[in-house]
mmCIF file of C-alpha atoms in Angstrom:
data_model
loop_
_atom_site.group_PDB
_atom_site.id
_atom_site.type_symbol
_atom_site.label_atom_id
_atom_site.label_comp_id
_atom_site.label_asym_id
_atom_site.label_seq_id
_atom_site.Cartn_x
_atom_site.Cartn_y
_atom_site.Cartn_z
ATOM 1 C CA UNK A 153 -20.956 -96.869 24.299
ATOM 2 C CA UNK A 154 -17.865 -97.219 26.735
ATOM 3 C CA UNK A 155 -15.646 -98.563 23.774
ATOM 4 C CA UNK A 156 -16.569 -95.267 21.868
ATOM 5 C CA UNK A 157 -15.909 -92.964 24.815
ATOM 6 C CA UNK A 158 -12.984 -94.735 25.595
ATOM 7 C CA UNK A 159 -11.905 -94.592 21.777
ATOM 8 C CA UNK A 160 -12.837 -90.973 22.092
ATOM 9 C CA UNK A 161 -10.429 -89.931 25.117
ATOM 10 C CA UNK A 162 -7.402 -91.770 23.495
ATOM 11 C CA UNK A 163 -7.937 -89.290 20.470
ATOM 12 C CA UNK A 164 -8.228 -86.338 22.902
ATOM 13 C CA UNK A 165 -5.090 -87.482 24.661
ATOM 14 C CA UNK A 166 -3.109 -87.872 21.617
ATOM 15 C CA UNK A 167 -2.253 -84.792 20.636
ATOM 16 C CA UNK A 168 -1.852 -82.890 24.278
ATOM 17 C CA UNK A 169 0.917 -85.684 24.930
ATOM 18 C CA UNK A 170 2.536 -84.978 21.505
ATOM 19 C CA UNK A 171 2.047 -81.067 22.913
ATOM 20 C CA UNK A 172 3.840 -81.659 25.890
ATOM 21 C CA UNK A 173 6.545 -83.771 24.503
ATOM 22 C CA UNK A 174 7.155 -81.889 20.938
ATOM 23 C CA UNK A 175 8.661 -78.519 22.377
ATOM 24 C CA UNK A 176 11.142 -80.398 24.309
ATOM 25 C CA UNK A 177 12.713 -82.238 21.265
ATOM 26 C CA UNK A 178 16.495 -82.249 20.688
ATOM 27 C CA UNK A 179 17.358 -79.365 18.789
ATOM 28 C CA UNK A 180 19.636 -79.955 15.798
ATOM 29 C CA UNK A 181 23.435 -78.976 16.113
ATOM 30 C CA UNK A 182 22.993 -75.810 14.640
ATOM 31 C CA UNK A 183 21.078 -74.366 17.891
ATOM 32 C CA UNK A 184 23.176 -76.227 20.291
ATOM 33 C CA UNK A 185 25.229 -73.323 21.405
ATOM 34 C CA UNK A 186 22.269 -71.597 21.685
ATOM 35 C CA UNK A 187 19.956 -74.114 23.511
ATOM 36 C CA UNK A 188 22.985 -74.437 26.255
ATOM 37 C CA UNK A 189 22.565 -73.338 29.946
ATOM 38 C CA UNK A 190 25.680 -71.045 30.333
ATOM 39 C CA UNK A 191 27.671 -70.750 33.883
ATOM 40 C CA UNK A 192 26.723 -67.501 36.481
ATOM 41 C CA UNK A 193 27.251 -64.120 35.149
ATOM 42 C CA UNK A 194 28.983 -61.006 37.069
ATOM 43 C CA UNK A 195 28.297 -57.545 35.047
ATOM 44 C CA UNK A 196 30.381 -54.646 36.680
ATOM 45 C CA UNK A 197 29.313 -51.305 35.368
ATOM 46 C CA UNK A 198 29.964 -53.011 31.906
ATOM 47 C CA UNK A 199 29.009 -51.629 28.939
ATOM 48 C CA UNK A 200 25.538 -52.839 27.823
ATOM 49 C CA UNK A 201 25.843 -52.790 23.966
ATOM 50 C CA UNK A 202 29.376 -54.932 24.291
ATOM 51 C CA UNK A 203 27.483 -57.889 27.233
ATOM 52 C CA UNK A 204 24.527 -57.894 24.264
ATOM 53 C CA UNK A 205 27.335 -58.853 21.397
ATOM 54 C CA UNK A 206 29.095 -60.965 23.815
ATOM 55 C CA UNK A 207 26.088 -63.480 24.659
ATOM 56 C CA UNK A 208 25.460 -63.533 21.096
ATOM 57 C CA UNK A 209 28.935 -64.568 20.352
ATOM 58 C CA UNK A 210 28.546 -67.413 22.871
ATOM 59 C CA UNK A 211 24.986 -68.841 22.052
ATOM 60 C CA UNK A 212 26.058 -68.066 17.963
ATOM 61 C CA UNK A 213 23.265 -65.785 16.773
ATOM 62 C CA UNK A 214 23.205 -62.441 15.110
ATOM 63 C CA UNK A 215 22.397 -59.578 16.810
ATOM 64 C CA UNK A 216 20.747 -56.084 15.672
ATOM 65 C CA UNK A 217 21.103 -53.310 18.830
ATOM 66 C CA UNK A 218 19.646 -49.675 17.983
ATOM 67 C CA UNK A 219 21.333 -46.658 18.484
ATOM 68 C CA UNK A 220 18.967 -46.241 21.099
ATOM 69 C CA UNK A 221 20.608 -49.157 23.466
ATOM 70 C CA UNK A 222 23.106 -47.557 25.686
ATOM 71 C CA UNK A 223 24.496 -47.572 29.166
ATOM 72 C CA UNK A 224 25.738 -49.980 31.843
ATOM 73 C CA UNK A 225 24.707 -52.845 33.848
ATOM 74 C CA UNK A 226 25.505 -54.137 37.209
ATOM 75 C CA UNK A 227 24.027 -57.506 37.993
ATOM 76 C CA UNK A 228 24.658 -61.091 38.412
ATOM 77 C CA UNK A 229 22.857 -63.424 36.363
ATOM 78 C CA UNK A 230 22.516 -67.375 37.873
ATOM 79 C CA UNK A 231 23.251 -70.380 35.946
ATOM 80 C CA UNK A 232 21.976 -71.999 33.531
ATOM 81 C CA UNK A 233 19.765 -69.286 31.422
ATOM 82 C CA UNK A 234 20.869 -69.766 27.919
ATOM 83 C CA UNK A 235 22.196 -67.091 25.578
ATOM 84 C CA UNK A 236 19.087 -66.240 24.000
ATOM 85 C CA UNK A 237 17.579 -65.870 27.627
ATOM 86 C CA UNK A 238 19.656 -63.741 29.112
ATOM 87 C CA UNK A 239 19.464 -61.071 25.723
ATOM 88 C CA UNK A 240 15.945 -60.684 26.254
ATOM 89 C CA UNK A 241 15.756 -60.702 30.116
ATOM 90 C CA UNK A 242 18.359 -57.719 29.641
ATOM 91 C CA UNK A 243 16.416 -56.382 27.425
ATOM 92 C CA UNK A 244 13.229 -56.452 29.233
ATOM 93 C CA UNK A 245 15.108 -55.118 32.440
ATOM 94 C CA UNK A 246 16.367 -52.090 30.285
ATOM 95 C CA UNK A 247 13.216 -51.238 29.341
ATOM 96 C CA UNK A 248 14.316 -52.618 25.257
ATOM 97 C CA UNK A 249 11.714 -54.542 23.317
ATOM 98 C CA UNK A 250 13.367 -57.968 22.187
ATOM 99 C CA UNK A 251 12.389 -59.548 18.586
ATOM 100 C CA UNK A 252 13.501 -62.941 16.805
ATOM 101 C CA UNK A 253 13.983 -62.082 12.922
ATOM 102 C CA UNK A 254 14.857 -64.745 11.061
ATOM 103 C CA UNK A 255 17.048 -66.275 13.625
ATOM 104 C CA UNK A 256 18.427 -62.763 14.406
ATOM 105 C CA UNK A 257 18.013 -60.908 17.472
ATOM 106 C CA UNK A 258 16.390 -57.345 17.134
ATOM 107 C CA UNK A 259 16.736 -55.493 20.624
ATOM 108 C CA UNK A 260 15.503 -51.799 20.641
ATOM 109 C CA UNK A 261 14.177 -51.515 17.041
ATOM 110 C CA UNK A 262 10.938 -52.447 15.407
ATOM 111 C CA UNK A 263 11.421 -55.149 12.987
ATOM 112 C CA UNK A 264 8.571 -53.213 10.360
ATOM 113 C CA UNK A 265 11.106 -50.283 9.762
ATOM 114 C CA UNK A 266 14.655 -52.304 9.233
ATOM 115 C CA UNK A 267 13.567 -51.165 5.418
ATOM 116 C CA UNK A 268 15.419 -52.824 2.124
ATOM 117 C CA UNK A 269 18.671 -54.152 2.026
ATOM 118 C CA UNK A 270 21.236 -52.991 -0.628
ATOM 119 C CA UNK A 271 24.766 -53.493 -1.797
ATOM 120 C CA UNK A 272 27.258 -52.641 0.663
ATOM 121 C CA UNK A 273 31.105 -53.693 1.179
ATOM 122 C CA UNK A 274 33.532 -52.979 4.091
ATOM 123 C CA UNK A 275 37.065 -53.241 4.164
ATOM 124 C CA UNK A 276 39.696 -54.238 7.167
ATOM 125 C CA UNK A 277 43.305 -53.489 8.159
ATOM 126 C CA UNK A 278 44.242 -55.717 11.145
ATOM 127 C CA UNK A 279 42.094 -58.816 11.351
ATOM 128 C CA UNK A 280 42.872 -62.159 9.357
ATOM 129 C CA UNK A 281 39.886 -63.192 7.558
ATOM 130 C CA UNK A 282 38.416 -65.779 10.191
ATOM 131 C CA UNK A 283 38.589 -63.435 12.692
ATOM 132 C CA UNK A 284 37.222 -60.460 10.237
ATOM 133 C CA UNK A 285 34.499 -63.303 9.645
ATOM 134 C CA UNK A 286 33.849 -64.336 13.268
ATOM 135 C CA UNK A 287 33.115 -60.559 14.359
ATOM 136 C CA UNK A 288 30.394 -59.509 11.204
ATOM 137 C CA UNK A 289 28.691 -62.920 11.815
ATOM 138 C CA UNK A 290 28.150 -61.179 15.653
ATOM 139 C CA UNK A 291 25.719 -58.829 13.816
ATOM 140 C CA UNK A 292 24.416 -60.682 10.149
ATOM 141 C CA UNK A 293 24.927 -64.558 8.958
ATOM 142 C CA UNK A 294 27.895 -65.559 7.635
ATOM 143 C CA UNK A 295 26.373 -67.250 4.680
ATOM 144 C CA UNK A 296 25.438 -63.618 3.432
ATOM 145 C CA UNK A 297 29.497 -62.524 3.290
ATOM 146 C CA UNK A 298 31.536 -62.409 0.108
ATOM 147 C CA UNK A 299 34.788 -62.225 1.182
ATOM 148 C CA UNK A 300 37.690 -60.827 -0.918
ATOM 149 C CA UNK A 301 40.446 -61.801 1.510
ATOM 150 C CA UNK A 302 43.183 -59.908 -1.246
ATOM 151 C CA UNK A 303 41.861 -56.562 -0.980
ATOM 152 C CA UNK A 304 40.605 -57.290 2.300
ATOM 153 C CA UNK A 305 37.046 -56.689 1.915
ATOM 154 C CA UNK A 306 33.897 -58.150 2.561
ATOM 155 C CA UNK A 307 30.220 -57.294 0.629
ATOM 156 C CA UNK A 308 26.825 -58.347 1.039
ATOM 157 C CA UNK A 309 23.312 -56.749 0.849
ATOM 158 C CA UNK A 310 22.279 -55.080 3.841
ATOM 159 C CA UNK A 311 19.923 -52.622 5.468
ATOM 160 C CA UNK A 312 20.650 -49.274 7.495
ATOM 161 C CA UNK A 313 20.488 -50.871 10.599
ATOM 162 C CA UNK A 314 23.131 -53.830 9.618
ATOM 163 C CA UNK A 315 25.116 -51.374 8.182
ATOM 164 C CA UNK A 316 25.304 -49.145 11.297
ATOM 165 C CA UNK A 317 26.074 -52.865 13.338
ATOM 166 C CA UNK A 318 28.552 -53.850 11.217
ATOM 167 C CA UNK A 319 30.818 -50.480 11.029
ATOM 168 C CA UNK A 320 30.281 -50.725 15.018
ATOM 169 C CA UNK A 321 31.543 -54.347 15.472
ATOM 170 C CA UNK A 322 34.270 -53.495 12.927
ATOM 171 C CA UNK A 323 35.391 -50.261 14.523
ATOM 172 C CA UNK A 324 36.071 -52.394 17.921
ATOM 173 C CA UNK A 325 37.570 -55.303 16.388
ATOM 174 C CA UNK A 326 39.497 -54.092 13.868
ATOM 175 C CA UNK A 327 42.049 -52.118 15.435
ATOM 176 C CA UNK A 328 45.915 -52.324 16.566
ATOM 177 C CA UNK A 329 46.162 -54.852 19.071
ATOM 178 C CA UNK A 330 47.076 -53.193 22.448
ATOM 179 C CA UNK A 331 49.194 -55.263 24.643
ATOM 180 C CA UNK A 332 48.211 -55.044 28.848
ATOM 181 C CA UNK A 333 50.296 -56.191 31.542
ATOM 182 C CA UNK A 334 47.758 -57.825 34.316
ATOM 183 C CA UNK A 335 48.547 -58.748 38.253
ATOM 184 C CA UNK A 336 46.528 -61.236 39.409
ATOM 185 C CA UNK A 337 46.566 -62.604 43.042
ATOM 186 C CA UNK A 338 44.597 -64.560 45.239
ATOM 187 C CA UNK A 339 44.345 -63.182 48.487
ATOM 188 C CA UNK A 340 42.601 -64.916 51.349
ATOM 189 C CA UNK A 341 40.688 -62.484 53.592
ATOM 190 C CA UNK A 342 39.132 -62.704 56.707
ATOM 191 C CA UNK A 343 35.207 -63.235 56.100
ATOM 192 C CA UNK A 344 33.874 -60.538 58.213
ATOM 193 C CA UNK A 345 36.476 -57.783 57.018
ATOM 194 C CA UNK A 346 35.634 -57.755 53.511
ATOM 195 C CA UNK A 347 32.089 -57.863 54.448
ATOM 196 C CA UNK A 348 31.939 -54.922 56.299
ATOM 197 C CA UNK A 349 33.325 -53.011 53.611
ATOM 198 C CA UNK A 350 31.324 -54.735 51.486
ATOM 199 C CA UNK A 351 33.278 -56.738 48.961
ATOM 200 C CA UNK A 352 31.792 -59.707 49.944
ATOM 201 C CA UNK A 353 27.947 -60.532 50.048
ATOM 202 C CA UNK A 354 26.983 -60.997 53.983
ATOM 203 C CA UNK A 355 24.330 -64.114 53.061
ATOM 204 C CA UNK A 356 23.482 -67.021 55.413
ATOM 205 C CA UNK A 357 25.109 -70.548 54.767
ATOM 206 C CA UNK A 358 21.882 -71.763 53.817
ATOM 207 C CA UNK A 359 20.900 -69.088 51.146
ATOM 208 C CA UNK A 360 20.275 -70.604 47.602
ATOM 209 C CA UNK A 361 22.307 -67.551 46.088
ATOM 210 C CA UNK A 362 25.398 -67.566 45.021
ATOM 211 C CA UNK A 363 28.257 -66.162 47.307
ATOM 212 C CA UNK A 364 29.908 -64.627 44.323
ATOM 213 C CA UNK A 365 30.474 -60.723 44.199
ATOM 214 C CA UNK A 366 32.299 -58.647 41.465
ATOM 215 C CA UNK A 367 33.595 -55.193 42.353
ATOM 216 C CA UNK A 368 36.059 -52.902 43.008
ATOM 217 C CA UNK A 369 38.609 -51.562 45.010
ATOM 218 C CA UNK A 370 38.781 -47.510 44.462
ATOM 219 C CA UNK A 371 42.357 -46.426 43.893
ATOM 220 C CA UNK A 372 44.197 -45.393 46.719
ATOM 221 C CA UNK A 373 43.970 -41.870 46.821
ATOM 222 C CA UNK A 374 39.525 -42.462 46.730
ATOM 223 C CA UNK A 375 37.623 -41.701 49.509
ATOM 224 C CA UNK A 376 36.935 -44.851 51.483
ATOM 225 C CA UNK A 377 39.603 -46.881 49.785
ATOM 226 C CA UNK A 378 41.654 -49.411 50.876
ATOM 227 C CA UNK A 379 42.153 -53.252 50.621
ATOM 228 C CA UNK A 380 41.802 -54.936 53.436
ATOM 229 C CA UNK A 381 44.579 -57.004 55.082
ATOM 230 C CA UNK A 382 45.012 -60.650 53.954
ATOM 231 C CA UNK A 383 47.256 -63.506 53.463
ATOM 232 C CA UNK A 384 48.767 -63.992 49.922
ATOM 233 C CA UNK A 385 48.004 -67.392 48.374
ATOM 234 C CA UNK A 386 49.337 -67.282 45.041
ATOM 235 C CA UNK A 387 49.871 -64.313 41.959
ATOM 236 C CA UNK A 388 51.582 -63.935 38.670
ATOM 237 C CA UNK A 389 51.720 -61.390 35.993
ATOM 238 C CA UNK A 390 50.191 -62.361 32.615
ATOM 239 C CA UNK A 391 50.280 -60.190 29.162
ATOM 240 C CA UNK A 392 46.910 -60.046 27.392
ATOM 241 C CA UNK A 393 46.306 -58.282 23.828
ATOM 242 C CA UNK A 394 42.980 -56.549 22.858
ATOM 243 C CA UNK A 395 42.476 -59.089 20.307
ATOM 244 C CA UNK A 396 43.740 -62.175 22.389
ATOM 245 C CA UNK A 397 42.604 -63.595 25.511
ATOM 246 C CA UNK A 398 45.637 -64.136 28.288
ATOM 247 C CA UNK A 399 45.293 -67.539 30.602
ATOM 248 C CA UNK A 400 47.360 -68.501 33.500
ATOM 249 C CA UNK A 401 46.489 -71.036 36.544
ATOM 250 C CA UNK A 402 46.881 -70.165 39.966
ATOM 251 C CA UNK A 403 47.012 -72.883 42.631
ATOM 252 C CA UNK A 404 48.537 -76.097 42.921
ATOM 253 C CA UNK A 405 48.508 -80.171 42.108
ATOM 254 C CA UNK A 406 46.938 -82.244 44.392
ATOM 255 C CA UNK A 407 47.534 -85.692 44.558
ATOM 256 C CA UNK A 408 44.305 -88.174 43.813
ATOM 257 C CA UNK A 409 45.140 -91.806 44.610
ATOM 258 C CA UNK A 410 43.046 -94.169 42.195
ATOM 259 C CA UNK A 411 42.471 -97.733 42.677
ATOM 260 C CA UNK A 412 41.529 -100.113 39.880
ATOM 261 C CA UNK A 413 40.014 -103.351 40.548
ATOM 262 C CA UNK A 414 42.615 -106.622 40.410
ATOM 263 C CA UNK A 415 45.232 -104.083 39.881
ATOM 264 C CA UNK A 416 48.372 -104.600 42.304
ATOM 265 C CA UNK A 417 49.570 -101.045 43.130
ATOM 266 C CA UNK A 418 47.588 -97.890 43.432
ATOM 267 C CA UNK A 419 48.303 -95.293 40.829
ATOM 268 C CA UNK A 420 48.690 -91.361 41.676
ATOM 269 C CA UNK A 421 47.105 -88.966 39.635
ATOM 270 C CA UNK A 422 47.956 -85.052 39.957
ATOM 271 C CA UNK A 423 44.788 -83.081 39.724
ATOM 272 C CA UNK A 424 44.611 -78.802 39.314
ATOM 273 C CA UNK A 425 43.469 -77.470 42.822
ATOM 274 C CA UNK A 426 42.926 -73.841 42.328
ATOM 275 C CA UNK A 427 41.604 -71.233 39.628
ATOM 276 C CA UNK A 428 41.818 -70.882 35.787
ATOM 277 C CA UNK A 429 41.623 -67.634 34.284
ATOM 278 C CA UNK A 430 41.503 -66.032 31.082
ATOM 279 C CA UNK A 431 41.092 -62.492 30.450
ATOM 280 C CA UNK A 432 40.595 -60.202 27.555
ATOM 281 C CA UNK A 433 40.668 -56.284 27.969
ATOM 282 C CA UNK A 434 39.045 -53.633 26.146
ATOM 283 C CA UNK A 435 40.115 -49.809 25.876
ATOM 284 C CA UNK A 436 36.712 -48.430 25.868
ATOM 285 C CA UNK A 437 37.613 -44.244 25.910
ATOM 286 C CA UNK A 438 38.753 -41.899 28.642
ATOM 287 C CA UNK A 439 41.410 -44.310 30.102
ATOM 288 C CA UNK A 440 38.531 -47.348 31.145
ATOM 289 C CA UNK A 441 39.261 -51.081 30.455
ATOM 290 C CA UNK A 442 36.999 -53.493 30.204
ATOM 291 C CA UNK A 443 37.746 -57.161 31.234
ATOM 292 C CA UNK A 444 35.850 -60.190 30.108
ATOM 293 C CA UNK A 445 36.800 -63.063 32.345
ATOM 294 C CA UNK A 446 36.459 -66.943 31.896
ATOM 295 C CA UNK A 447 37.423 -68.396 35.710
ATOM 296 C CA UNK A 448 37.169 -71.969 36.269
ATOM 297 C CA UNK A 449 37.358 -72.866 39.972
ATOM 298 C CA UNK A 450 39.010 -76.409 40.222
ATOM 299 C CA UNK A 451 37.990 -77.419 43.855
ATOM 300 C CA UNK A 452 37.690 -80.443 46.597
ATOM 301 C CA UNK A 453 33.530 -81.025 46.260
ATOM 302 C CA UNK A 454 33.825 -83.595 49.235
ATOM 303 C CA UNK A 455 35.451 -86.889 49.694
ATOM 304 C CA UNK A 456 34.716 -90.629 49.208
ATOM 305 C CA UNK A 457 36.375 -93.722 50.436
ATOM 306 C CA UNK A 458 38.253 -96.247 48.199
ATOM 307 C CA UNK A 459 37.468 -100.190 49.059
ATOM 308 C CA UNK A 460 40.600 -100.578 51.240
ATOM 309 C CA UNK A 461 38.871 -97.954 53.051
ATOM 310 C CA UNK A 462 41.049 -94.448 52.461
ATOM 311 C CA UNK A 463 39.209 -91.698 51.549
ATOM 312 C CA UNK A 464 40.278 -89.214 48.767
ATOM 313 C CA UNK A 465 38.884 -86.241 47.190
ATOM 314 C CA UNK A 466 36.150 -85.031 44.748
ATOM 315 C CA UNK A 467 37.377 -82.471 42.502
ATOM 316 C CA UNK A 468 34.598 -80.104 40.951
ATOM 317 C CA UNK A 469 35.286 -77.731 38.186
ATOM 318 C CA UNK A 470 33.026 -74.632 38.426
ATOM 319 C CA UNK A 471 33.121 -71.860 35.804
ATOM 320 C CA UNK A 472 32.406 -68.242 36.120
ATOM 321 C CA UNK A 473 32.106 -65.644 33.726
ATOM 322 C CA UNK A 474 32.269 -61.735 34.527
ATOM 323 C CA UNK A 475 32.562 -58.364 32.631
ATOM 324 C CA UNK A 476 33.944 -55.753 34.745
ATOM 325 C CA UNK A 477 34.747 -51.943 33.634
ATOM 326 C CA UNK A 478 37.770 -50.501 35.573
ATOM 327 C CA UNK A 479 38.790 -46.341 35.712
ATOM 328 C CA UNK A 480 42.592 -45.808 35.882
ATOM 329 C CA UNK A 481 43.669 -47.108 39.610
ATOM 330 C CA UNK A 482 40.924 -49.032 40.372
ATOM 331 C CA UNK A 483 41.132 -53.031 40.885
ATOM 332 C CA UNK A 484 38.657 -55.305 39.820
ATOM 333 C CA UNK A 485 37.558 -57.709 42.843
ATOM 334 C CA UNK A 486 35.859 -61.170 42.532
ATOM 335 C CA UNK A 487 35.290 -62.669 46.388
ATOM 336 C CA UNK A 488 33.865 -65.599 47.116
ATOM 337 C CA UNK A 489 35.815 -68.038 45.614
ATOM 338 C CA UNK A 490 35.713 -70.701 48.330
ATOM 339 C CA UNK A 491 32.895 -71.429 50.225
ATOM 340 C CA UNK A 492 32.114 -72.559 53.596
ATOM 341 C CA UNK A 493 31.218 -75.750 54.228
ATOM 342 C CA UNK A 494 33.076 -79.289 55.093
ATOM 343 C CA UNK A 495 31.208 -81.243 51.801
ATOM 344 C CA UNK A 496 31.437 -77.320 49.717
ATOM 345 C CA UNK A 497 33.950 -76.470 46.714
ATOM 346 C CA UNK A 498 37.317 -74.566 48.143
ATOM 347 C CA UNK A 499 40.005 -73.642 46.158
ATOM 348 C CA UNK A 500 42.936 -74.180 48.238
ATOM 349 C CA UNK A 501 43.354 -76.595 50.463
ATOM 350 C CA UNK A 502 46.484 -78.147 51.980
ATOM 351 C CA UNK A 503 46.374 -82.206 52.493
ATOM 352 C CA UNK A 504 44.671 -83.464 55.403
ATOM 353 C CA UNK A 505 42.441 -80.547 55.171
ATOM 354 C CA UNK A 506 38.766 -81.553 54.530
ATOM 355 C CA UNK A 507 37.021 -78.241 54.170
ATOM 356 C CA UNK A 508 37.830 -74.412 53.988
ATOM 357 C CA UNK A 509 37.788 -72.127 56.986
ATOM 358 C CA UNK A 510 34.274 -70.399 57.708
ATOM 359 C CA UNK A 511 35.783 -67.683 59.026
ATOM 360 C CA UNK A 512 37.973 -66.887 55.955
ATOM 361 C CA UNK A 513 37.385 -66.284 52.235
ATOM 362 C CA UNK A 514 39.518 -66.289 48.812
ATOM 363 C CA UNK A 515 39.265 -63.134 46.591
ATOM 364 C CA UNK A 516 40.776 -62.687 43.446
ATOM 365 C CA UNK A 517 42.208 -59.289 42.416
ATOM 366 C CA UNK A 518 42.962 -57.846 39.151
#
């Protein structure tokens, strides 16, 4: 009787352990990008429909918006949500129902009404054909394109709804590359200053949240404008195309001494101290740019001592990711850069130094 019972309970507990472990199975390359944690998010008053196409871009699934999904978002989204996380908890915020067709996203329309698909071809002036391929697999597979890359146009079956996506994606892509000129600085500010006038979150050292804040300055003839006074750290000038991303470094080499085992001298590697940035801008109408920015904070995470006893430094590589739309004369602002802390991440720091000062902080300006 206790064999069978016992016999029983291993058949019971069978399939609840192949429950629990099944779901959390390796996905297959295909959904990597899509299965991946991506870094923090800053929106600034960005555009809603173009933060949608842009997290399907990076997790690499098609996306469906209605006409009905419009307006602009303000938030910061934490780490690690993947792509396909962050579409439908913007969607749920926005008040936009969120369905998985086929691998597609569907946000604002009922999947029963996307109706037939039928024969329909498009046709492109500026873009090569990777990147005319690239953008239309934003909104339907690419296996579903037929590509005529002579006459420089692409056909495939598709409903109203695709239709409407694709002349939308193709509209913003497929234009005349506009060239921007873009100063960017790092300014270091003193903490409670750009507090008070709120640039700069005002959160204990021990909150969870990230110190992060994307905003603005007004332009200078705004009410209640104004940037604060701070000392330059670095700045350059970078050109950027609506079609291509600009990337420049700001900071400095720091030297990292390495010691091998049985080796007989020390070797000195140079390691990036400071911030990475690419930037892409958008002419979105009535004089507004929007900037999609890829930072990468290269910082001193704390130190550790070699076996002849000197200590050297832990260099962390953070990434940040932020849409911001500016109005002619405004700057955008991204403070918070370093943190406070001996053992935290700073940007900048001179040798001998072993942790940022609490009482300042590093913004970046644009």
């Amino acid at each position: 009787m206790k064999a069978n019972r016992a016999q029983r309970s291993v058949f019971w507990i069978l399939p609840l352990l192949l429950f629990l472990i099944l779901p959390f199975a390796p996905r297959g390359v295909e959904g990597e990008a899509e299965a991946k944690g991506l870094p923090e998010l800053h929106l600034g008053k960005a555009d809603l429909r173009l933060v949608f196409r842009s997290l399907a871009k990076m997790g690499e699934f098609p996306l469906l918006l209605a006409p009905a999904v419009q307006g602009q978002v303000t938030l910061p989204l934490r780490p690690g949500l993947t792509a396909r996380e962050m579409v439908e908890l913007l969607a749920e915020i926005h008040g936009y129902s969120c369905h998985w067709v086929e691998g597609t996203a569907l946000v604002g329309a009922d999947p029963a009404a996307l109706g037939e698909r039928t024969p329909r071809s498009y046709q492109w002036s500026f873009l090569d054909e990777e990147a005319v391929i690239a953008a239309l697999a934003q909104v339907v597979p690419k296996e579903r394109l037929t590509v005529e890359a002579g006459r420089k146009e692409i056909s495939l079956a598709a409903n109203a709804l695709e239709d409407r996506n694709i002349r939308e994606v193709l509209a913003v892509a497929d234009q005349e590359p506009v060239s921007y000129l873009i100063e960017a600085q790092l300014i270091e500010f003193d903490l409670n200053q750009v507090q008070e006038k709120g640039i700069l979150w005002a959160l204990p050292g021990t909150s969870p949240y990230s110190p992060v804040r994307l905003t603005v300055i007004p332009s200078a003839g705004a009410a209640g404008s104004g940037q604060p006074a701070g000392h330059r750290l670095a700045g350059t000038r970078l050109w950027a195309t609506s079609n291509q991303a600009g990337a420049v470094f700001l900071g400095d080499q720091y030297p990292v001494i390495i010691s091998k085992p049985n080796a007989q001298i020390d070797l000195i590697e140079y390691q990036k101290l400071g911030l990475g940035i690419e930037v892409l801008p958008r002419a979105l109408g009535d004089g507004k740019v929007g900037l999609e920015l890829v930072l990468t904070v290269s910082g001193i995470g704390g130190w550790t001592e070699t076996t002849d006893g000197r200590r050297i430094p832990l260099i962390e590589n953070n990434q940040i990711l932020a849409q911001q739309t500016l109005v002619p004369g405004e700057t955008a602002v991204l403070a918070g850069l370093t943190f406070t802390g001996k053992d935290s991440p700073a940007l900048i720091l001179k040798p001998g130094r072993e942790g940022p000062d609490q009482e300042k902080t590093v913004c970046l300006l644009l």
